[in-house]
Coordinates of C-alpha atoms in Angstrom, one line a residue:
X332 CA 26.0 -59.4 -39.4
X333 CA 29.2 -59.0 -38.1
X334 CA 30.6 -56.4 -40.8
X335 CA 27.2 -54.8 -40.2
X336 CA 27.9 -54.4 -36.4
X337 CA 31.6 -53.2 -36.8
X338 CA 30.3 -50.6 -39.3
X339 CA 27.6 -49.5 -37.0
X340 CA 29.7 -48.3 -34.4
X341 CA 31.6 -46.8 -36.4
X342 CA 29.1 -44.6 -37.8
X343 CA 27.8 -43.8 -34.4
X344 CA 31.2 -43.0 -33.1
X345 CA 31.6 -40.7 -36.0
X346 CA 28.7 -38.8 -35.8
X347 CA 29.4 -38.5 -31.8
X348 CA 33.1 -36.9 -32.9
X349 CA 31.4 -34.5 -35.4
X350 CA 29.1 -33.5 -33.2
X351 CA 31.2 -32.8 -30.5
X352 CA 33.6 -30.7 -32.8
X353 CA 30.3 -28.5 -33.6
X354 CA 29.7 -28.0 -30.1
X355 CA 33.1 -26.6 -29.2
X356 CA 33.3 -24.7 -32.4
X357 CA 29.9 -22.6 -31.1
X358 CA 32.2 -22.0 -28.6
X359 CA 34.3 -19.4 -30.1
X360 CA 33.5 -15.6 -29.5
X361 CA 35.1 -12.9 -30.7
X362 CA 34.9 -9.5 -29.6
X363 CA 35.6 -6.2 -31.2
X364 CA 37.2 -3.5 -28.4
X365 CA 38.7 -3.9 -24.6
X366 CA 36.6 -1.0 -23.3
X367 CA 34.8 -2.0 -20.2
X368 CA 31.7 -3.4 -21.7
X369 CA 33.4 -5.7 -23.7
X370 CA 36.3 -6.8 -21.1
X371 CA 32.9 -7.2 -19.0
X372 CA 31.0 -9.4 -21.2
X373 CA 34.5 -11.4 -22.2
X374 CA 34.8 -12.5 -18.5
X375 CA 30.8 -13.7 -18.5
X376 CA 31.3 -15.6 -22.0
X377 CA 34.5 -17.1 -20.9
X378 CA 33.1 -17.5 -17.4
X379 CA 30.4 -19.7 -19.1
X380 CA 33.2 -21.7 -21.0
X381 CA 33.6 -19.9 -24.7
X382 CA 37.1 -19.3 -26.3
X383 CA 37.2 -15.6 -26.1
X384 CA 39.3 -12.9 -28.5
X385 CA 39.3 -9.9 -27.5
X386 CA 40.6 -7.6 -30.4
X387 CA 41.3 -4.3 -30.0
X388 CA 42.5 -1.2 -32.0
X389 CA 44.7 0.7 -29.6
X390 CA 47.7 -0.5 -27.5
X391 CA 46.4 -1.5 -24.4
X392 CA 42.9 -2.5 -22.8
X393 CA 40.1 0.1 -21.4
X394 CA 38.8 1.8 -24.5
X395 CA 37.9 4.9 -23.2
X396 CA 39.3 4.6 -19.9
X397 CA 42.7 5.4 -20.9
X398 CA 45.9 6.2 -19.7
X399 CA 49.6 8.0 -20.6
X400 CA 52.9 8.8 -18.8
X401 CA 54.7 11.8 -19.9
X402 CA 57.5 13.6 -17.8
X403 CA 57.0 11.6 -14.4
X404 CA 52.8 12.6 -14.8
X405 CA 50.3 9.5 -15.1
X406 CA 47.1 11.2 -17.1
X407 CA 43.8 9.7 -17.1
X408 CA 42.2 10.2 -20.0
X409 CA 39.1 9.1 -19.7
X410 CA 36.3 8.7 -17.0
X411 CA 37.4 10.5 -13.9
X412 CA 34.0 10.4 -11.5
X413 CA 34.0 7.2 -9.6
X414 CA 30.0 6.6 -8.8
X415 CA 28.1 3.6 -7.9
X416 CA 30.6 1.6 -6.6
X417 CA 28.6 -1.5 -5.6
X418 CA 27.9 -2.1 -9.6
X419 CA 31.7 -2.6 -9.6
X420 CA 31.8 -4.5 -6.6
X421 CA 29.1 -7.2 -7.6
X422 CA 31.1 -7.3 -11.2
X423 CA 34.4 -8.3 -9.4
X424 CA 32.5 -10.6 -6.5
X425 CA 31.0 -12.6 -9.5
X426 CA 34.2 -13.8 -10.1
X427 CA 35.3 -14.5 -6.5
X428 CA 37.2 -11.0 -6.2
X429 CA 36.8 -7.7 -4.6
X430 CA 37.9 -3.7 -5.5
X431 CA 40.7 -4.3 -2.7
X432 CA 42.4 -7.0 -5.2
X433 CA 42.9 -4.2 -7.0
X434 CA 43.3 -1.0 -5.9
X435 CA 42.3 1.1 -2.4
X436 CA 39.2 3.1 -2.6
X437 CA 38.6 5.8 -0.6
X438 CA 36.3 8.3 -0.4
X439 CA 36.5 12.1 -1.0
X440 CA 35.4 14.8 1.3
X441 CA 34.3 16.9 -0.1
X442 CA 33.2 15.4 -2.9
X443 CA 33.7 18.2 -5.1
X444 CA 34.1 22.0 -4.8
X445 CA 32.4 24.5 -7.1
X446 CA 33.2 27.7 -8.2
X447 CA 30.6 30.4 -9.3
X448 CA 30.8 33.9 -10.9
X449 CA 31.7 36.2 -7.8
X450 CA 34.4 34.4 -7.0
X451 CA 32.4 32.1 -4.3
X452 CA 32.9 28.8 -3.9
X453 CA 30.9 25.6 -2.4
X454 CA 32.2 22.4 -1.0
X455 CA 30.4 19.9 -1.4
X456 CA 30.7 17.5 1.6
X457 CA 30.3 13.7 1.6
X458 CA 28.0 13.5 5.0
X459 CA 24.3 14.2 3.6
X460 CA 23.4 15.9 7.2
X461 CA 25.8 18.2 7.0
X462 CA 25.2 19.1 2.9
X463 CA 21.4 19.6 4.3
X464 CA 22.9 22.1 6.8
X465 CA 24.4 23.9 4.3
X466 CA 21.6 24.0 1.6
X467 CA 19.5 25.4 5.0
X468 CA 22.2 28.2 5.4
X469 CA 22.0 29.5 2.1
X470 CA 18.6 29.4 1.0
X471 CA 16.3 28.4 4.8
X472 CA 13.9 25.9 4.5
X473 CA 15.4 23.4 1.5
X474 CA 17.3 21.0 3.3
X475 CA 14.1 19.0 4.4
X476 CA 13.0 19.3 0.5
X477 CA 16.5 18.2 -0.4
X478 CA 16.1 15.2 2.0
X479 CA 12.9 14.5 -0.1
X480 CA 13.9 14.8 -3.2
X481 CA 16.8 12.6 -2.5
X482 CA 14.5 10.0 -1.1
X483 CA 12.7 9.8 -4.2
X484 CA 15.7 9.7 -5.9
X485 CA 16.8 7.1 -4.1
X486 CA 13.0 5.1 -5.3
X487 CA 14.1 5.6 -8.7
X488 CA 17.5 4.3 -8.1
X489 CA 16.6 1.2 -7.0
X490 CA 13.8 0.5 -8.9
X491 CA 16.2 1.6 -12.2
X492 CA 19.0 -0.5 -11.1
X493 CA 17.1 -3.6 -10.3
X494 CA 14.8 -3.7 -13.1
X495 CA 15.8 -1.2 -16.1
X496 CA 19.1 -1.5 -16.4
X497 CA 19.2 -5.3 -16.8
X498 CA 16.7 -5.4 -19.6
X499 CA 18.3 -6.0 -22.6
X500 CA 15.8 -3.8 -24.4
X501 CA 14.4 -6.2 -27.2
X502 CA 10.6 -5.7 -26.5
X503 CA 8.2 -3.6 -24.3
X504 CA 6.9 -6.8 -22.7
X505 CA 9.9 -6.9 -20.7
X506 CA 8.8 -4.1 -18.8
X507 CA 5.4 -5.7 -17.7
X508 CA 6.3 -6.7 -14.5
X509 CA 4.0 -5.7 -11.9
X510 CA 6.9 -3.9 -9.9
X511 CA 7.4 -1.9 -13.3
X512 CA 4.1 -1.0 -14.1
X513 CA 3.1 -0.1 -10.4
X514 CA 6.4 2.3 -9.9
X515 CA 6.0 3.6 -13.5
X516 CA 4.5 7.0 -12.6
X517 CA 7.0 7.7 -10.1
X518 CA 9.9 6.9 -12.1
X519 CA 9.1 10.6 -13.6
X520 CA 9.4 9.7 -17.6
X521 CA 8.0 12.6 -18.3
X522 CA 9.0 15.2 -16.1
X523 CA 11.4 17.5 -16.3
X524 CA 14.5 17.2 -14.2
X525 CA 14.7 21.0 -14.2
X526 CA 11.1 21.1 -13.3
X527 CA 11.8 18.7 -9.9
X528 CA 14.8 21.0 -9.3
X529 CA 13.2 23.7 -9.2
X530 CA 10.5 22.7 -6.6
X531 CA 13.4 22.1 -3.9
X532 CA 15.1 25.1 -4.4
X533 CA 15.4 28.7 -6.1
X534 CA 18.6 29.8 -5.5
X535 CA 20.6 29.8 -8.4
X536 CA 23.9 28.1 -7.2
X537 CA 22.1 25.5 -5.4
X538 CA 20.0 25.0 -8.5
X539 CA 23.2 24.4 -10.8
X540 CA 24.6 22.0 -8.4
X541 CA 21.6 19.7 -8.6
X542 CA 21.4 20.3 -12.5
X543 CA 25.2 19.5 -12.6
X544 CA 25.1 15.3 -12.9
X545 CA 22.7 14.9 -15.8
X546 CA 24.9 17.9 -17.2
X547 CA 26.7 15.1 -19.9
X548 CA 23.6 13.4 -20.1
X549 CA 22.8 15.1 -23.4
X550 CA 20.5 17.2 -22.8
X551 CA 19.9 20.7 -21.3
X552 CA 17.9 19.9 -18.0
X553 CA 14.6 21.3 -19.0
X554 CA 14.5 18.3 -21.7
X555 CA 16.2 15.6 -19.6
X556 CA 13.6 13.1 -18.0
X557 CA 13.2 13.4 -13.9
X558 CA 14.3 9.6 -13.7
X559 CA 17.7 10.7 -14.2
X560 CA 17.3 12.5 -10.8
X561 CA 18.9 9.2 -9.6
X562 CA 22.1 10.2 -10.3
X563 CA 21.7 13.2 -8.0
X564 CA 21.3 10.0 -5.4
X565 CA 24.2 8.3 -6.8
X566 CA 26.2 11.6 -6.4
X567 CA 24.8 13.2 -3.6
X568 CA 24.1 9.6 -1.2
X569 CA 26.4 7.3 -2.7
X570 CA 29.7 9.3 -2.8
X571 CA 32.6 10.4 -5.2
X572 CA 35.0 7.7 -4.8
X573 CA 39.3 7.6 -6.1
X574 CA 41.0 4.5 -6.8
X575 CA 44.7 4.9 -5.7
X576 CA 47.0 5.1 -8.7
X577 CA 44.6 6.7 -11.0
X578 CA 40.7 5.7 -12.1
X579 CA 43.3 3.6 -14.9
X580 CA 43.1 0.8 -12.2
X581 CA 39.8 -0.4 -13.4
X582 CA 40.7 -1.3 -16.8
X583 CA 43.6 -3.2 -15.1
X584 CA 41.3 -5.0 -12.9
X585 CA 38.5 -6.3 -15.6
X586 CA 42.1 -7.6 -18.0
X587 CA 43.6 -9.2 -15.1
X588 CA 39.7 -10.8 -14.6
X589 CA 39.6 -11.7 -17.9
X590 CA 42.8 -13.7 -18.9
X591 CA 42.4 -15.3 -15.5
X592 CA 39.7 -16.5 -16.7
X593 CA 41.8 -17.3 -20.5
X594 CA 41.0 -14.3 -22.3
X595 CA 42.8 -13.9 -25.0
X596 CA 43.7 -10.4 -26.4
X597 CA 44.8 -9.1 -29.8
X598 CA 46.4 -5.5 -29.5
X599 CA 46.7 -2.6 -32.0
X600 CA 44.7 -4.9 -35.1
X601 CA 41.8 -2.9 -36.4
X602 CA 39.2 -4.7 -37.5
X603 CA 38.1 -3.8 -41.2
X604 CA 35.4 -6.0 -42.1
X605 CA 33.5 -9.6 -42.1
X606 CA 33.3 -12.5 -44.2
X607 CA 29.9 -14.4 -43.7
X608 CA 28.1 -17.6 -44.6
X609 CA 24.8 -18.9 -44.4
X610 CA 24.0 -15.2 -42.9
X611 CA 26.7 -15.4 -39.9
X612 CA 29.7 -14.0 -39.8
X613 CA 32.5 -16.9 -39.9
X614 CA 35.5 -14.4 -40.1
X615 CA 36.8 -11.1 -38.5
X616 CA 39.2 -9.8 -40.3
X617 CA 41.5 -6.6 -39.0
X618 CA 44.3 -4.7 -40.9
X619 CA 46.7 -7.7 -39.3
X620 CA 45.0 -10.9 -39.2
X621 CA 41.6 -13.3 -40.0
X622 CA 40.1 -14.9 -36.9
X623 CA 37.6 -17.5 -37.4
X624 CA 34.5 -17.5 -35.5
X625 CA 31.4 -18.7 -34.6
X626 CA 29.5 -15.4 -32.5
X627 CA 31.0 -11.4 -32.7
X628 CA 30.1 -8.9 -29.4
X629 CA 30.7 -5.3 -31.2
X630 CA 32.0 -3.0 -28.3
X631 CA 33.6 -0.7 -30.6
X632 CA 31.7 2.5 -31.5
X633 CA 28.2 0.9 -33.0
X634 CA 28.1 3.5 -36.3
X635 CA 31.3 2.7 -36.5
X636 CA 30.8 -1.4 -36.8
X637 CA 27.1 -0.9 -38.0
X638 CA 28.2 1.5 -41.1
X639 CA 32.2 1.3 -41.6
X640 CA 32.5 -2.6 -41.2
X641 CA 29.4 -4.7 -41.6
X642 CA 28.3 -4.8 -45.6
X643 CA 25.7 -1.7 -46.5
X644 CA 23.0 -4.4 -46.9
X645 CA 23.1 -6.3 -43.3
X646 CA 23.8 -3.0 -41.9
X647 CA 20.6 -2.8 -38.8
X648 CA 20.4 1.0 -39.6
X649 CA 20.8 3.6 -42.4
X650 CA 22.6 7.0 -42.6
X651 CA 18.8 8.6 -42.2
X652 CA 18.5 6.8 -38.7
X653 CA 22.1 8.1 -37.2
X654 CA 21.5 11.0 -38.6
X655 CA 18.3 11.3 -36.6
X656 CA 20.4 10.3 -33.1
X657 CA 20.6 12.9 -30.6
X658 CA 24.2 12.9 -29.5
X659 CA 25.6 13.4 -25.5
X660 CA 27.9 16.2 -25.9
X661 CA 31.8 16.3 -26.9
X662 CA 34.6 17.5 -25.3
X663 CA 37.9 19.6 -25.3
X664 CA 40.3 18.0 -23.1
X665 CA 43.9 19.3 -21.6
X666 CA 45.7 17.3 -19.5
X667 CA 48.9 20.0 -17.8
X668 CA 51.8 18.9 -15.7
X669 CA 52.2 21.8 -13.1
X670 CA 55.9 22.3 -11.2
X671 CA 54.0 23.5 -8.3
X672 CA 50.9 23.0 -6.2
X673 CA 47.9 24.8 -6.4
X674 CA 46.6 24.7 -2.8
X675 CA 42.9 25.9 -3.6
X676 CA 41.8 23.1 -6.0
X677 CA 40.0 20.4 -4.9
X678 CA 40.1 16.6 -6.4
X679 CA 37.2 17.5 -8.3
X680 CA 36.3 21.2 -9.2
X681 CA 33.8 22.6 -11.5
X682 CA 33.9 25.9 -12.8
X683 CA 30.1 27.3 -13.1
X684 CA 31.5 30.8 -13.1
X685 CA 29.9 32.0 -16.2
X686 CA 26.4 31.3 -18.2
X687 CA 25.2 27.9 -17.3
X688 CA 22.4 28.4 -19.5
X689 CA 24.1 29.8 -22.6
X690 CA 26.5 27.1 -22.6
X691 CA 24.5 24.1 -22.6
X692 CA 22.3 26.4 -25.5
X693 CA 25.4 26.2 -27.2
X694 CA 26.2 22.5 -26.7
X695 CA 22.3 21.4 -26.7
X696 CA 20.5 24.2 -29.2
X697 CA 22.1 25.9 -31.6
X698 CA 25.7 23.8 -31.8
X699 CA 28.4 26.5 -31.8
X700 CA 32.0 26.9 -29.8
X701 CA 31.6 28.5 -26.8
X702 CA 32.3 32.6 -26.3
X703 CA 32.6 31.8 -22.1
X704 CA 32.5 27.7 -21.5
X705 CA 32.0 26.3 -17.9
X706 CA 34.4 23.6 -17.8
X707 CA 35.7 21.0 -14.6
X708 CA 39.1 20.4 -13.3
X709 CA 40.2 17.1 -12.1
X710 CA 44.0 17.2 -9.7
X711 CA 44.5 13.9 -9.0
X712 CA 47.7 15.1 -7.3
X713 CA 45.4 16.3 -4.5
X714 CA 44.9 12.8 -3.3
X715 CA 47.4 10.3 -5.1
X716 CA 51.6 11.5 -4.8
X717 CA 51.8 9.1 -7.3
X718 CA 50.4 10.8 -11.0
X719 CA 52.8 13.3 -10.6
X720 CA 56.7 14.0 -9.0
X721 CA 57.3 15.4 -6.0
X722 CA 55.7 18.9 -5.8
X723 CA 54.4 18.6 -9.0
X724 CA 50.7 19.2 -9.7
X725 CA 48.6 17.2 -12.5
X726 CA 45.3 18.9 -13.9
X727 CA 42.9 16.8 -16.0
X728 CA 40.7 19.9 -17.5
X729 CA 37.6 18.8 -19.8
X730 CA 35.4 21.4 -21.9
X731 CA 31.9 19.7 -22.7
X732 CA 31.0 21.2 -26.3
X733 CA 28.6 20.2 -28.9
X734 CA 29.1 17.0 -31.0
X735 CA 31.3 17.3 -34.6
X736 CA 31.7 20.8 -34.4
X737 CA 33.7 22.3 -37.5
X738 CA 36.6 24.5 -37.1
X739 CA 38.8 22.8 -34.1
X740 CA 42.3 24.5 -34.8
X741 CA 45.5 25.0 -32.8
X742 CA 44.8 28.2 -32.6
X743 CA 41.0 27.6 -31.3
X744 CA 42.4 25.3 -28.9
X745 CA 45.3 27.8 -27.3
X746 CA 41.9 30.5 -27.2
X747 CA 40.6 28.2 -24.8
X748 CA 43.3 26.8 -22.8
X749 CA 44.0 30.9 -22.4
X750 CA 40.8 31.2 -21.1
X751 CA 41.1 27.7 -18.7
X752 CA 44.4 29.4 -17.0
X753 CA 42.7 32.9 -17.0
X754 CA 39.8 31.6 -15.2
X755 CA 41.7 29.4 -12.4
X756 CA 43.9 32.6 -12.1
X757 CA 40.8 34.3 -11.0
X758 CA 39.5 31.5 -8.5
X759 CA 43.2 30.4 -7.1
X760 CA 45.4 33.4 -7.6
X761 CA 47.9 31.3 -8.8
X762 CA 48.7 31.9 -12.5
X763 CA 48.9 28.7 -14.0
X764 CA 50.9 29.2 -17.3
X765 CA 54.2 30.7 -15.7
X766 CA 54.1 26.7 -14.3
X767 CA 53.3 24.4 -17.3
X768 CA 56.0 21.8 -18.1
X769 CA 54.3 19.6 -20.0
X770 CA 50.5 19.7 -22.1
X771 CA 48.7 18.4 -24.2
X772 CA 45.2 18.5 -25.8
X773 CA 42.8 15.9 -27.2
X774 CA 39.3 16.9 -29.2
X775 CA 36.8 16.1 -31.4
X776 CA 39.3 14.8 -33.7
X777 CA 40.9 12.5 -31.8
X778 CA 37.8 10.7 -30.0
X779 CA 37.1 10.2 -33.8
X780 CA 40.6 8.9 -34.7
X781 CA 41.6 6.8 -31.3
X782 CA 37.6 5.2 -30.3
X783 CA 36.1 5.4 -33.9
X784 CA 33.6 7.7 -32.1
X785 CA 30.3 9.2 -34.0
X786 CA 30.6 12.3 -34.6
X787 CA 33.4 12.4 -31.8
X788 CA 30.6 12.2 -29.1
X789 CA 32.3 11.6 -25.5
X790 CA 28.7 9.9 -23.8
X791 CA 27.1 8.5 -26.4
X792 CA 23.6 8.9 -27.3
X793 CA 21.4 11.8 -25.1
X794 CA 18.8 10.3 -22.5
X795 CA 16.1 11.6 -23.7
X796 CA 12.9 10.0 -23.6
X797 CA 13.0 9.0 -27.1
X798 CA 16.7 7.1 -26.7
X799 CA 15.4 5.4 -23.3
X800 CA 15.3 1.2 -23.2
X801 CA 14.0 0.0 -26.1
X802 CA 14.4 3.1 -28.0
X803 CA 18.3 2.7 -28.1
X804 CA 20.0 0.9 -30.6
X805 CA 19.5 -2.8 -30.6
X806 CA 22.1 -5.2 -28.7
X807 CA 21.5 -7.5 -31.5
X808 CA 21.6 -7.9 -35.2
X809 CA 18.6 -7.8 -37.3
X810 CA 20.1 -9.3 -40.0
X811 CA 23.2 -11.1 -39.0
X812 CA 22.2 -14.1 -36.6
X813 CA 25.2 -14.2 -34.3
X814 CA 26.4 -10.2 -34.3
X815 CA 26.0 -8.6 -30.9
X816 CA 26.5 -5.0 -29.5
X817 CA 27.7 -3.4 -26.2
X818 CA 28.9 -0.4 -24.6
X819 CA 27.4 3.3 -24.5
X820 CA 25.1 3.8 -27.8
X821 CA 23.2 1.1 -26.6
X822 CA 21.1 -0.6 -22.9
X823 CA 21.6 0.9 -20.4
X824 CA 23.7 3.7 -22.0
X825 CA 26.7 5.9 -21.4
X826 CA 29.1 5.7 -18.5
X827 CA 31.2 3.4 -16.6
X828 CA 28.7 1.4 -14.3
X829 CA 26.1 1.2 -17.3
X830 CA 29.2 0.0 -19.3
X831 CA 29.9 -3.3 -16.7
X832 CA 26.2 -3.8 -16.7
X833 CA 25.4 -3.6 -20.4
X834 CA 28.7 -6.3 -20.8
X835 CA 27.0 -8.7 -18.6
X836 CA 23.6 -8.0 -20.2
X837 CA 24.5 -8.7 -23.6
X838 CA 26.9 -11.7 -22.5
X839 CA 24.0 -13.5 -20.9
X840 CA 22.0 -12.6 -24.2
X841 CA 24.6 -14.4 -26.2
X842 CA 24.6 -17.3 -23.8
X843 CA 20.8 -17.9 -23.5
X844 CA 20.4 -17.6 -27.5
X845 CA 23.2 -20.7 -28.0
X846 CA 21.8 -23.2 -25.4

């Protein structure tokens, strides 16, 4: 009896141990790239008490949201349009901060200028009454449709941002809710966004400038669904925003979230493949190192992990399926350090001074370079002395083109940084190349090379109807149990507020399927 009851508790005092250790093993999560969706979901996994890895390709955190200093200029190289800035502010209150811990925002007026073919140009201001005044002024009678159209917008807004976005897009039957179904016709599915557009105003400027935020989208307008007039809200309501020191400050503010909360991160180690058992992955292993694990978050490029890293046969798609992907566009990218000002740029400035219509055929239709490109130019210098010296200028310029076009050359590339001076030549009068001290470009090539990116896309899939919620890659793994995905090619989609959204989305995912 006695042996019997000394061996008893020891049993049960073993199994408690071994059960324990199982427990906090489950706890390990490992997470492939630092871009915003997967800094986001790190902080709501470690949040919820899981040993996080963060393990990521390139030299610092951000993914996309990058950064370099060259010759006393601090580029941006990424994401440059500061929207929606409550979705960053709930982010950072979850975890008892806010934007000022960070960085100052402030708000720019305008919020943008334009520049069209004869030379003209339109401001666009950050009071709506006063960007109704001006739609009445050049075209009589549109600023009270404007103000309706934006208040539909705004509908759609809040309906997508309190119900879509959060959905993690596994089955239809999370879109029967009754506040779904009742609002579904007026979310506009399958309307044109040209179509609304056009029944607010005629004029052709005025036109483009409502066409212009669902221009990276991925689809001309004519094809892009009239939901997406809610980023006209977003743009038009909500503001264009600047972080002082450089949109860069983000990514700073989600790492310094995340180790706070013990984050650990693994810098410039590629990961290369998996090693699985009993259909999980147990092992990440990178060009540098083997980390054991117990649950993966994939916020890398999804082809990229989905084709290049998981074995062909747990793969969740096949080549025909990517194939089939309608991809947001690409981009040519400059970024020139001036050693003078040029006083008639703005912030924000896009250049719709040649075919709007003949470019985005050439991005959306029949996938070619562009002969006459419209393009945007982002100074920074205009509002923040601090990306650039003294009387310096810093331009950010970005072609949009069509997704893995052949052919990009040195040579193709001077053709169109020729035609980028020419053209702000013609709107500035200040000839740009006599004042270049330092420049650099970055294509299709390199969004492959630094972000693994499909077919070099810069914004992920298209929204088009068919790549909408449940139509979008899954955020989980078919085949492989504990393998998760973030980030733009999947819910909600491309951008920076989708990306802090679909983090959290994907981290409560993770978290619900382990209770």
């Amino acid at each position: 009896m006695n042996a019997w009851i000394n061996i008893y508790p020891g049993i049960f005092i073993y199994i408690q141990v071994e059960f324990q250790n199982e427990r906090n093993k489950l706890k390990r999560v490992s997470i492939i790239g630092s871009g915003i969706a997967g800094m986001s979901a790190a902080c709501v996994m470690a949040e919820a008490g899981y040993d996080v890895t963060v393990i990521e390709k390139n030299d610092k955190p951000g993914g996309r949201i990058n950064v370099f200093e060259e010759k006393g200029f601090r580029f941006d190289m990424g994401p440059s349009w500061y929207w929606m800035p409550e979705v960053f502010e709930n982010f950072y209150n979850r975890f008892g901060f806010k934007s000022s811990d960070f960085y100052e925002l402030r708000r720019l007026d305008p919020s943008y200028r334009v520049w069209f073919d004869d030379r003209g140009k339109m401001d666009i201001p950050a009071d709506f009454g006063e960007l109704k005044e001006m739609f009445d002024k050049i075209e009589p009678g549109s600023g009270l449709k404007l103000e309706k159209f934006i208040n539909h917008a705004k509908e759609k807004y809040d309906i997508g941002m309190s119900e879509f976005v959060w959905k993690p897009g596994q089955s239809i039957f999370e879109f029967a809710d009754i506040r779904v179904f009742r609002n579904f016709f007026r979310l506009q599915l399958f309307k044109s966004i040209s179509n609304e557009i056009g029944k607010v105003v005629t004029n052709p400027q005025l036109k483009q400038l409502l066409e212009f935020p669902v221009l990276f989208l991925g689809a001309a307008p004519a094809d892009t669904p009239a939901l997406y007039s809610l980023m006209n809200y977003a743009d038009l309501k909500l503001g264009t925003w600047y972080p002082d020191g450089g949109m860069y400050k983000i990514a700073e503010a989600f790492y310094r979230i995340a180790t706070s909360l013990g984050v650990k991160f693994e810098f410039n180690e590629a990961v290369r493949s998996f090693k699985y058992n009993n259909g999980n992955i147990s092992h990440v292993i990178t060009d540098k190192s083997v980390y054991e694990t117990d649950m993966v978050i994939a916020n890398a490029d999804y082809h990229h992990v989905d084709q290049e890293i998981v074995s062909p046969e747990l793969a969740n798609y096949d080549n025909k399926y990517w194939e089939g992907r309608k991809m947001a566009p690409s981009s040519l990218l400059f970024f020139l350090g001036l050693d003078r000002k040029v006083k008639n740029l703005e912030h924000h400035n896009l250049f719709f001074d040649a075919d709007f219509d003949k470019h985005a055929g050439q991005i959306y239709h029949h996938p070619e370079w562009p002969e006459d490109p419209l393009f945007y130019v982002c100074c920074p210098s205009r509002t923040d002395n601090t990306v650039a010296p003294p009387g310096h200028e810093n331009l950010f310029v970005l072609i949009p083109l069509a997704p893995d076009l052949p052919g990009e050359t040195s040579e193709r590339t001077d053709q169109y940084l020729d035609i980028v001076i020419k053209r702000i030549k013609d709107a500035t009068s200040v000839d740009i190349s006599e004042h270049i001290v330092y420049k650099r470009h970055f294509g299709i090539r390199d969004f492959k090379s630094y972000y693994n990116s499909f077919k070099g896309n810069a914004y992920g899939l298209a929204n088009t109807l068919f790549q909408t919620a449940i139509l979008k890659p899954s955020i989980k793994s078919k085949k492989i149990s504990n393998l998760y995905f973030t980030g733009q090619l999947t819910t909600p989609g491309p951008g920076l507020p989708p990306s802090v959204i679909s983090g959290q989305v994907v981290a409560n995912e993770v978290i619900n399927d382990n209770k």
